[in-house]
Amino acid sequence: MDDAQAYASVTVALEAGYRHIDSAAWYENEASVGRAIQHFLTKHALPRSAVFYTTKLKLNNGYASALAAIETSLDACRLGYIDLYLVHGPLGGPDARRDSWRACVEAKERGWVRSIGISTFGVRHMQEILKMDLEKPVVHQIDLHPFMARREIVELSKQNGMLLEAWAPLVRGLRFDHPTISALATKHSKDPAQVLLRYSIQKGYVPLPKTVSPKRVLSNADIFNFTLDEQEIRDLDALDENLVTDWDPTDCK
């Protein structure tokens, strides 16, 4: 998603009622996303607190580098502060992960960020952070959907009070034609994406769907007028196949 697409998509989403916008240094769109948020707030005379903005650390390459990267992200978005800042992944090794987490804690103490968390960490990586005598992550953002349950990671995250955010909750469209998904979509007069998002909501996750289509932005929000029953949730839970749709560094050293 280039700068123009990011600006347009965020603007459409905010006008449609979305209030949580997810970015990352890796996406190279922090400036355009921040600009779209600023323009929306100014247009509607809303306070900065009206929109929740997340971004992420690209590399685990030392405390000083991580702290500098956080400041760069803050300067890029020009929003005054970052609502949620995540360590984007566990690559780099134990020492590098711990250095990144120390930098996140320091950034919060400086007022640059309001909350801190992790993304796509495996159990061992999570345990390293949890054993540090520092603030725990409050969010774990990871790919979660019926075809990737990650039960052990989900359980450890919940045990330690982390809210789970689901990236790729739509499975990148790879399973829209799955018989179970199709049947539920037909039954509830919804499309497959809406079924998958509703599943994520009912599992207690915060789904983060990605799209550049204004039509999809609107339809992705139309999921609060139906409910999946307990058996339907169990049927979806049974679809787990450990499907990786992008990257999966949860077993890295």
GROMACS .gro file of C-alpha atoms in nm:
model
  253
    1MET     CA    1   0.000   0.000   0.000
    2ASP     CA    2   0.173   0.321  -0.116
    3ASP     CA    3   0.136   0.664   0.048
    4ALA     CA    4  -0.161   0.771  -0.163
    5GLN     CA    5  -0.345   0.444  -0.101
    6ALA     CA    6  -0.269   0.460   0.271
    7TYR     CA    7  -0.397   0.817   0.298
    8ALA     CA    8  -0.713   0.739   0.100
    9SER     CA    9  -0.787   0.414   0.284
   10VAL     CA   10  -0.741   0.566   0.628
   11THR     CA   11  -0.960   0.862   0.533
   12VAL     CA   12  -1.240   0.636   0.408
   13ALA     CA   13  -1.213   0.419   0.719
   14LEU     CA   14  -1.229   0.713   0.958
   15GLU     CA   15  -1.525   0.864   0.775
   16ALA     CA   16  -1.698   0.524   0.796
   17GLY     CA   17  -1.657   0.517   1.176
   18TYR     CA   18  -1.333   0.324   1.229
   19ARG     CA   19  -1.125   0.466   1.513
   20HIS     CA   20  -0.833   0.223   1.537
   21ILE     CA   21  -0.563   0.264   1.270
   22ASP     CA   22  -0.268   0.025   1.246
   23SER     CA   23   0.064   0.119   1.083
   24ALA     CA   24   0.431   0.018   1.113
   25ALA     CA   25   0.776   0.142   1.020
   26TRP     CA   26   0.799  -0.165   0.797
   27TYR     CA   27   0.494  -0.049   0.598
   28GLU     CA   28   0.665   0.282   0.514
   29ASN     CA   29   0.338   0.473   0.547
   30GLU     CA   30   0.352   0.625   0.896
   31ALA     CA   31   0.366   0.981   0.759
   32SER     CA   32   0.071   0.941   0.522
   33VAL     CA   33  -0.137   0.757   0.783
   34GLY     CA   34  -0.062   1.027   1.039
   35ARG     CA   35  -0.150   1.298   0.789
   36ALA     CA   36  -0.486   1.135   0.714
   37ILE     CA   37  -0.564   1.118   1.086
   38GLN     CA   38  -0.464   1.481   1.139
   39HIS     CA   39  -0.680   1.601   0.851
   40PHE     CA   40  -0.978   1.399   0.975
   41LEU     CA   41  -0.948   1.535   1.328
   42THR     CA   42  -0.916   1.891   1.202
   43LYS     CA   43  -1.210   1.856   0.960
   44HIS     CA   44  -1.442   1.732   1.234
   45ALA     CA   45  -1.296   1.940   1.520
   46LEU     CA   46  -1.214   1.624   1.715
   47PRO     CA   47  -0.948   1.580   1.984
   48ARG     CA   48  -0.639   1.366   1.924
   49SER     CA   49  -0.787   1.105   2.161
   50ALA     CA   50  -1.069   1.035   1.914
   51VAL     CA   51  -0.842   0.808   1.707
   52PHE     CA   52  -0.629   0.520   1.836
   53TYR     CA   53  -0.301   0.492   1.644
   54THR     CA   54  -0.068   0.193   1.646
   55THR     CA   55   0.275   0.156   1.490
   56LYS     CA   56   0.563  -0.088   1.528
   57LEU     CA   57   0.938  -0.128   1.560
   58LYS     CA   58   1.097  -0.262   1.242
   59LEU     CA   59   1.425  -0.406   1.371
   60ASN     CA   60   1.560  -0.546   1.697
   61ASN     CA   61   1.915  -0.413   1.673
   62GLY     CA   62   2.002  -0.265   2.011
   63TYR     CA   63   1.855  -0.039   2.278
   64ALA     CA   64   1.979   0.291   2.133
   65SER     CA   65   1.869   0.203   1.782
   66ALA     CA   66   1.526   0.093   1.901
   67LEU     CA   67   1.474   0.410   2.104
   68ALA     CA   68   1.580   0.621   1.805
   69ALA     CA   69   1.342   0.428   1.581
   70ILE     CA   70   1.052   0.495   1.818
   71GLU     CA   71   1.130   0.866   1.813
   72THR     CA   72   1.149   0.857   1.433
   73SER     CA   73   0.804   0.696   1.417
   74LEU     CA   74   0.667   0.959   1.654
   75ASP     CA   75   0.809   1.237   1.438
   76ALA     CA   76   0.677   1.075   1.121
   77CYS     CA   77   0.314   1.052   1.230
   78ARG     CA   78   0.311   1.402   1.386
   79LEU     CA   79   0.030   1.305   1.620
   80GLY     CA   80   0.196   1.411   1.943
   81TYR     CA   81   0.202   1.060   2.086
   82ILE     CA   82   0.153   0.699   1.977
   83ASP     CA   83  -0.136   0.513   2.141
   84LEU     CA   84   0.014   0.165   2.102
   85TYR     CA   85   0.369   0.072   2.006
   86LEU     CA   86   0.462  -0.288   1.928
   87VAL     CA   87   0.784  -0.479   1.878
   88HIS     CA   88   0.702  -0.602   1.527
   89GLY     CA   89   0.864  -0.944   1.558
   90PRO     CA   90   1.112  -1.155   1.754
   91LEU     CA   91   1.396  -1.168   1.499
   92GLY     CA   92   1.742  -1.077   1.625
   93GLY     CA   93   1.794  -1.306   1.922
   94PRO     CA   94   1.720  -1.291   2.297
   95ASP     CA   95   1.945  -0.995   2.380
   96ALA     CA   96   1.811  -0.787   2.093
   97ARG     CA   97   1.451  -0.862   2.193
   98ARG     CA   98   1.518  -0.759   2.552
   99ASP     CA   99   1.691  -0.439   2.436
  100SER     CA  100   1.388  -0.354   2.220
  101TRP     CA  101   1.152  -0.410   2.510
  102ARG     CA  102   1.361  -0.190   2.740
  103ALA     CA  103   1.342   0.081   2.474
  104CYS     CA  104   0.963   0.047   2.457
  105VAL     CA  105   0.936   0.082   2.833
  106GLU     CA  106   1.160   0.390   2.825
  107ALA     CA  107   0.955   0.544   2.541
  108LYS     CA  108   0.642   0.501   2.748
  109GLU     CA  109   0.808   0.662   3.050
  110ARG     CA  110   0.905   0.957   2.828
  111GLY     CA  111   0.545   0.996   2.716
  112TRP     CA  112   0.613   0.913   2.352
  113VAL     CA  113   0.377   0.615   2.362
  114ARG     CA  114   0.078   0.532   2.581
  115SER     CA  115   0.082   0.150   2.568
  116ILE     CA  116   0.335  -0.111   2.457
  117GLY     CA  117   0.312  -0.466   2.328
  118ILE     CA  118   0.451  -0.734   2.098
  119SER     CA  119   0.370  -0.884   1.761
  120THR     CA  120   0.411  -1.237   1.625
  121PHE     CA  121   0.611  -1.368   1.922
  122GLY     CA  122   0.637  -1.737   1.996
  123VAL     CA  123   0.595  -1.882   2.346
  124ARG     CA  124   0.969  -1.882   2.417
  125HIS     CA  125   1.002  -1.520   2.303
  126MET     CA  126   0.709  -1.418   2.520
  127GLN     CA  127   0.856  -1.594   2.824
  128GLU     CA  128   1.182  -1.400   2.781
  129ILE     CA  129   0.997  -1.068   2.802
  130LEU     CA  130   0.772  -1.183   3.086
  131LYS     CA  131   1.076  -1.282   3.295
  132MET     CA  132   1.222  -0.930   3.272
  133ASP     CA  133   1.163  -0.712   3.576
  134LEU     CA  134   0.975  -0.462   3.362
  135GLU     CA  135   0.622  -0.376   3.253
  136LYS     CA  136   0.449  -0.659   3.067
  137PRO     CA  137   0.312  -0.624   2.714
  138VAL     CA  138  -0.055  -0.530   2.714
  139VAL     CA  139  -0.119  -0.641   2.354
  140HIS     CA  140  -0.005  -0.931   2.139
  141GLN     CA  141  -0.076  -0.880   1.769
  142ILE     CA  142  -0.047  -1.202   1.569
  143ASP     CA  143  -0.215  -1.381   1.279
  144LEU     CA  144  -0.527  -1.548   1.416
  145HIS     CA  145  -0.819  -1.696   1.223
  146PRO     CA  146  -1.003  -2.030   1.206
  147PHE     CA  147  -0.721  -2.182   1.001
  148MET     CA  148  -0.448  -2.064   1.241
  149ALA     CA  149  -0.555  -2.106   1.604
  150ARG     CA  150  -0.218  -2.074   1.782
  151ARG     CA  151  -0.376  -2.214   2.100
  152GLU     CA  152  -0.061  -2.220   2.315
  153ILE     CA  153   0.031  -1.863   2.226
  154VAL     CA  154  -0.326  -1.745   2.278
  155GLU     CA  155  -0.343  -1.910   2.620
  156LEU     CA  156  -0.013  -1.765   2.742
  157SER     CA  157  -0.109  -1.421   2.615
  158LYS     CA  158  -0.442  -1.433   2.798
  159GLN     CA  159  -0.285  -1.566   3.118
  160ASN     CA  160  -0.064  -1.258   3.124
  161GLY     CA  161  -0.337  -1.007   3.053
  162MET     CA  162  -0.253  -0.937   2.690
  163LEU     CA  163  -0.528  -0.832   2.453
  164LEU     CA  164  -0.501  -1.030   2.131
  165GLU     CA  165  -0.513  -0.843   1.801
  166ALA     CA  166  -0.562  -1.056   1.490
  167TRP     CA  167  -0.377  -0.954   1.179
  168ALA     CA  168  -0.484  -1.125   0.857
  169PRO     CA  169  -0.822  -1.216   1.012
  170LEU     CA  170  -0.954  -1.262   0.657
  171VAL     CA  171  -0.690  -1.528   0.583
  172ARG     CA  172  -0.589  -1.300   0.292
  173GLY     CA  173  -0.889  -1.438   0.107
  174LEU     CA  174  -0.731  -1.783   0.077
  175ARG     CA  175  -1.024  -1.967   0.235
  176PHE     CA  176  -1.327  -1.761   0.128
  177ASP     CA  177  -1.448  -2.061  -0.073
  178HIS     CA  178  -1.408  -2.313   0.208
  179PRO     CA  179  -1.737  -2.508   0.244
  180THR     CA  180  -1.780  -2.419   0.612
  181ILE     CA  181  -1.720  -2.049   0.549
  182SER     CA  182  -1.946  -2.047   0.245
  183ALA     CA  183  -2.226  -2.225   0.428
  184LEU     CA  184  -2.218  -1.982   0.718
  185ALA     CA  185  -2.209  -1.685   0.483
  186THR     CA  186  -2.518  -1.814   0.304
  187LYS     CA  187  -2.700  -1.895   0.628
  188HIS     CA  188  -2.645  -1.548   0.774
  189SER     CA  189  -2.676  -1.357   0.443
  190LYS     CA  190  -2.324  -1.226   0.485
  191ASP     CA  191  -2.007  -1.254   0.282
  192PRO     CA  192  -1.712  -1.475   0.387
  193ALA     CA  193  -1.510  -1.180   0.514
  194GLN     CA  194  -1.791  -1.076   0.747
  195VAL     CA  195  -1.817  -1.430   0.886
  196LEU     CA  196  -1.444  -1.437   0.957
  197LEU     CA  197  -1.450  -1.096   1.123
  198ARG     CA  198  -1.750  -1.190   1.334
  199TYR     CA  199  -1.565  -1.504   1.444
  200SER     CA  200  -1.268  -1.292   1.550
  201ILE     CA  201  -1.488  -1.056   1.751
  202GLN     CA  202  -1.665  -1.342   1.929
  203LYS     CA  203  -1.331  -1.505   2.014
  204GLY     CA  204  -1.242  -1.184   2.198
  205TYR     CA  205  -0.982  -1.071   1.944
  206VAL     CA  206  -0.943  -0.728   1.787
  207PRO     CA  207  -0.947  -0.799   1.412
  208LEU     CA  208  -0.734  -0.579   1.186
  209PRO     CA  209  -0.863  -0.623   0.829
  210LYS     CA  210  -0.659  -0.464   0.552
  211THR     CA  211  -0.811  -0.330   0.231
  212VAL     CA  212  -0.774  -0.043  -0.017
  213SER     CA  213  -1.133  -0.086  -0.140
  214PRO     CA  214  -1.383   0.169  -0.002
  215LYS     CA  215  -1.659  -0.087  -0.055
  216ARG     CA  216  -1.475  -0.344   0.156
  217VAL     CA  217  -1.401  -0.087   0.426
  218LEU     CA  218  -1.775  -0.040   0.467
  219SER     CA  219  -1.874  -0.406   0.445
  220ASN     CA  220  -1.604  -0.510   0.693
  221ALA     CA  221  -1.775  -0.292   0.953
  222ASP     CA  222  -2.119  -0.445   0.892
  223ILE     CA  223  -2.074  -0.733   1.135
  224PHE     CA  224  -2.270  -0.628   1.441
  225ASN     CA  225  -2.617  -0.733   1.327
  226PHE     CA  226  -2.565  -1.109   1.346
  227THR     CA  227  -2.414  -1.364   1.583
  228LEU     CA  228  -2.250  -1.701   1.535
  229ASP     CA  229  -2.389  -1.960   1.776
  230GLU     CA  230  -2.173  -2.185   1.993
  231GLN     CA  231  -2.182  -2.475   1.749
  232GLU     CA  232  -2.082  -2.250   1.461
  233ILE     CA  233  -1.786  -2.122   1.661
  234ARG     CA  234  -1.685  -2.482   1.737
  235ASP     CA  235  -1.714  -2.569   1.368
  236LEU     CA  236  -1.484  -2.280   1.281
  237ASP     CA  237  -1.240  -2.370   1.559
  238ALA     CA  238  -1.214  -2.718   1.405
  239LEU     CA  239  -1.073  -2.574   1.080
  240ASP     CA  240  -0.727  -2.512   1.227
  241GLU     CA  241  -0.457  -2.626   0.984
  242ASN     CA  242  -0.166  -2.406   1.101
  243LEU     CA  243  -0.204  -2.203   0.783
  244VAL     CA  244   0.067  -1.938   0.741
  245THR     CA  245  -0.049  -1.653   0.517
  246ASP     CA  246   0.254  -1.426   0.543
  247TRP     CA  247   0.552  -1.466   0.776
  248ASP     CA  248   0.581  -1.682   1.086
  249PRO     CA  249   0.886  -1.610   1.302
  250THR     CA  250   0.735  -1.770   1.615
  251ASP     CA  251   1.000  -2.045   1.615
  252CYS     CA  252   1.304  -1.829   1.542
  253LYS     CA  253   1.600  -1.830   1.781
   0.00000   0.00000   0.00000
